[in-house]
mmCIF file of C-alpha atoms in Angstrom:
data_model
loop_
_atom_site.group_PDB
_atom_site.id
_atom_site.type_symbol
_atom_site.label_atom_id
_atom_site.label_comp_id
_atom_site.label_asym_id
_atom_site.label_seq_id
_atom_site.Cartn_x
_atom_site.Cartn_y
_atom_site.Cartn_z
ATOM 1 C CA ALA A 1069 84.063 200.705 105.356
ATOM 2 C CA VAL A 1070 87.611 201.976 105.831
ATOM 3 C CA THR A 1071 89.147 198.542 106.306
ATOM 4 C CA HIS A 1072 87.248 196.594 103.660
ATOM 5 C CA GLY A 1073 85.980 199.196 101.178
ATOM 6 C CA GLY A 1074 89.126 198.967 99.081
ATOM 7 C CA ARG A 1075 88.630 195.202 98.857
ATOM 8 C CA GLY A 1076 85.242 195.503 97.190
ATOM 9 C CA VAL A 1077 83.133 195.085 100.327
ATOM 10 C CA HIS A 1078 80.404 197.702 100.542
ATOM 11 C CA ILE A 1079 79.395 198.756 104.032
ATOM 12 C CA ALA A 1080 76.276 200.815 104.720
ATOM 13 C CA CYS A 1081 74.965 202.318 107.931
ATOM 14 C CA LEU A 1082 71.190 202.696 108.236
ATOM 15 C CA CYS A 1083 70.049 205.547 110.518
ATOM 16 C CA PRO A 1084 66.281 205.967 110.467
ATOM 17 C CA MET A 1085 64.293 207.795 113.076
ATOM 18 C CA GLY A 1086 60.881 206.218 113.665
ATOM 19 C CA VAL A 1087 59.768 203.166 111.727
ATOM 20 C CA ASN A 1088 56.259 201.786 112.184
ATOM 21 C CA THR A 1089 57.070 198.579 114.021
ATOM 22 C CA PRO A 1090 55.965 197.291 117.435
ATOM 23 C CA MET A 1091 59.048 199.036 118.863
ATOM 24 C CA VAL A 1092 57.432 202.487 118.477
ATOM 25 C CA HIS A 1093 54.086 201.629 120.023
ATOM 26 C CA GLY A 1094 53.454 202.299 123.698
ATOM 27 C CA ASP A 1095 53.819 205.220 126.052
ATOM 28 C CA HIS A 1096 57.411 205.071 127.287
ATOM 29 C CA VAL A 1097 59.257 208.404 127.016
ATOM 30 C CA ALA A 1098 61.705 206.949 124.488
ATOM 31 C CA LEU A 1099 58.820 205.862 122.264
ATOM 32 C CA ARG A 1100 57.177 209.273 122.534
ATOM 33 C CA SER A 1101 60.521 210.776 121.543
ATOM 34 C CA VAL A 1102 60.639 208.726 118.363
ATOM 35 C CA ARG A 1103 57.084 209.641 117.403
ATOM 36 C CA ALA A 1104 57.550 213.342 118.249
ATOM 37 C CA GLY A 1105 60.856 213.582 116.384
ATOM 38 C CA GLY A 1106 59.374 213.358 112.913
ATOM 39 C CA ARG A 1107 57.251 211.279 110.628
ATOM 40 C CA VAL A 1108 57.147 207.581 111.451
ATOM 41 C CA LEU A 1109 57.953 205.755 108.225
ATOM 42 C CA GLU A 1110 56.545 202.464 107.055
ATOM 43 C CA ALA A 1111 59.026 199.586 106.788
ATOM 44 C CA GLU A 1112 58.574 199.550 103.013
ATOM 45 C CA GLU A 1113 59.746 203.187 102.799
ATOM 46 C CA VAL A 1114 62.887 202.345 104.750
ATOM 47 C CA ALA A 1115 63.508 199.288 102.577
ATOM 48 C CA ASP A 1116 63.179 201.439 99.436
ATOM 49 C CA ALA A 1117 65.656 203.975 100.855
ATOM 50 C CA CYS A 1118 68.063 201.131 101.641
ATOM 51 C CA MET A 1119 67.854 199.611 98.184
ATOM 52 C CA LYS A 1120 68.429 202.987 96.529
ATOM 53 C CA ALA A 1121 71.398 203.835 98.768
ATOM 54 C CA ILE A 1122 72.970 200.421 98.277
ATOM 55 C CA ALA A 1123 72.568 200.713 94.498
ATOM 56 C CA GLU A 1124 74.300 204.115 94.729
ATOM 57 C CA ARG A 1125 76.947 202.596 97.038
ATOM 58 C CA ARG A 1126 76.324 205.213 99.727
ATOM 59 C CA PHE A 1127 77.618 204.591 103.229
ATOM 60 C CA LEU A 1128 75.091 206.561 105.241
ATOM 61 C CA ILE A 1129 71.433 205.705 104.666
ATOM 62 C CA LEU A 1130 69.106 208.375 106.061
ATOM 63 C CA PRO A 1131 65.471 207.539 105.218
ATOM 64 C CA HIS A 1132 64.346 210.708 107.040
ATOM 65 C CA ALA A 1133 65.751 213.635 105.037
ATOM 66 C CA GLU A 1134 65.915 215.897 108.103
ATOM 67 C CA VAL A 1135 68.483 213.608 109.761
ATOM 68 C CA ALA A 1136 71.189 214.952 107.438
ATOM 69 C CA GLY A 1137 70.596 218.400 108.923
ATOM 70 C CA PHE A 1138 70.670 216.985 112.448
ATOM 71 C CA GLN A 1139 74.008 215.367 111.684
ATOM 72 C CA VAL A 1140 75.482 218.648 110.435
ATOM 73 C CA ARG A 1141 74.275 220.509 113.526
ATOM 74 C CA LYS A 1142 75.543 217.809 115.856
ATOM 75 C CA ALA A 1143 79.001 217.930 114.248
ATOM 76 C CA SER A 1144 79.242 221.716 113.976
ATOM 77 C CA ASP A 1145 77.781 222.606 117.390
ATOM 78 C CA PRO A 1146 77.784 219.599 119.712
ATOM 79 C CA ASP A 1147 77.065 221.659 122.829
ATOM 80 C CA GLY A 1148 74.102 223.401 121.197
ATOM 81 C CA TRP A 1149 72.845 220.079 119.879
ATOM 82 C CA LEU A 1150 73.053 218.506 123.347
ATOM 83 C CA LYS A 1151 71.233 221.481 124.881
ATOM 84 C CA ALA A 1152 68.434 221.206 122.318
ATOM 85 C CA MET A 1153 68.163 217.431 122.776
ATOM 86 C CA ARG A 1154 68.011 217.801 126.553
ATOM 87 C CA ALA A 1155 65.239 220.379 126.232
ATOM 88 C CA PHE A 1156 63.357 218.052 123.877
ATOM 89 C CA GLN A 1157 63.774 215.148 126.306
ATOM 90 C CA ASP A 1158 62.628 217.284 129.250
ATOM 91 C CA LYS A 1159 59.520 218.308 127.323
ATOM 92 C CA LEU A 1160 58.681 214.683 126.579
ATOM 93 C CA GLU A 1161 59.150 213.578 130.172
ATOM 94 C CA LYS A 1162 56.643 216.203 131.373
ATOM 95 C CA LYS A 1163 53.894 214.827 129.124
#
């Protein structure tokens, strides 16, 4: 986006949490993490969010609204964010 944005090339970064695909089905701790982290969206919802963001020429596409808050917390308090994520991971691994 930095290198090519001034040349008319639009770059977008899609950062969803869970999307209802075969990747989120199963019982592995990582899959439980995705499902426990928030609502699992349908692919069509993610596609709609992408099309809207691209039309608005936004760089960061966050289909889950709460991810914007996560990003702010991660940037403003990385140690607190890591502590919370570790606790979340520990909780999932005990299930």
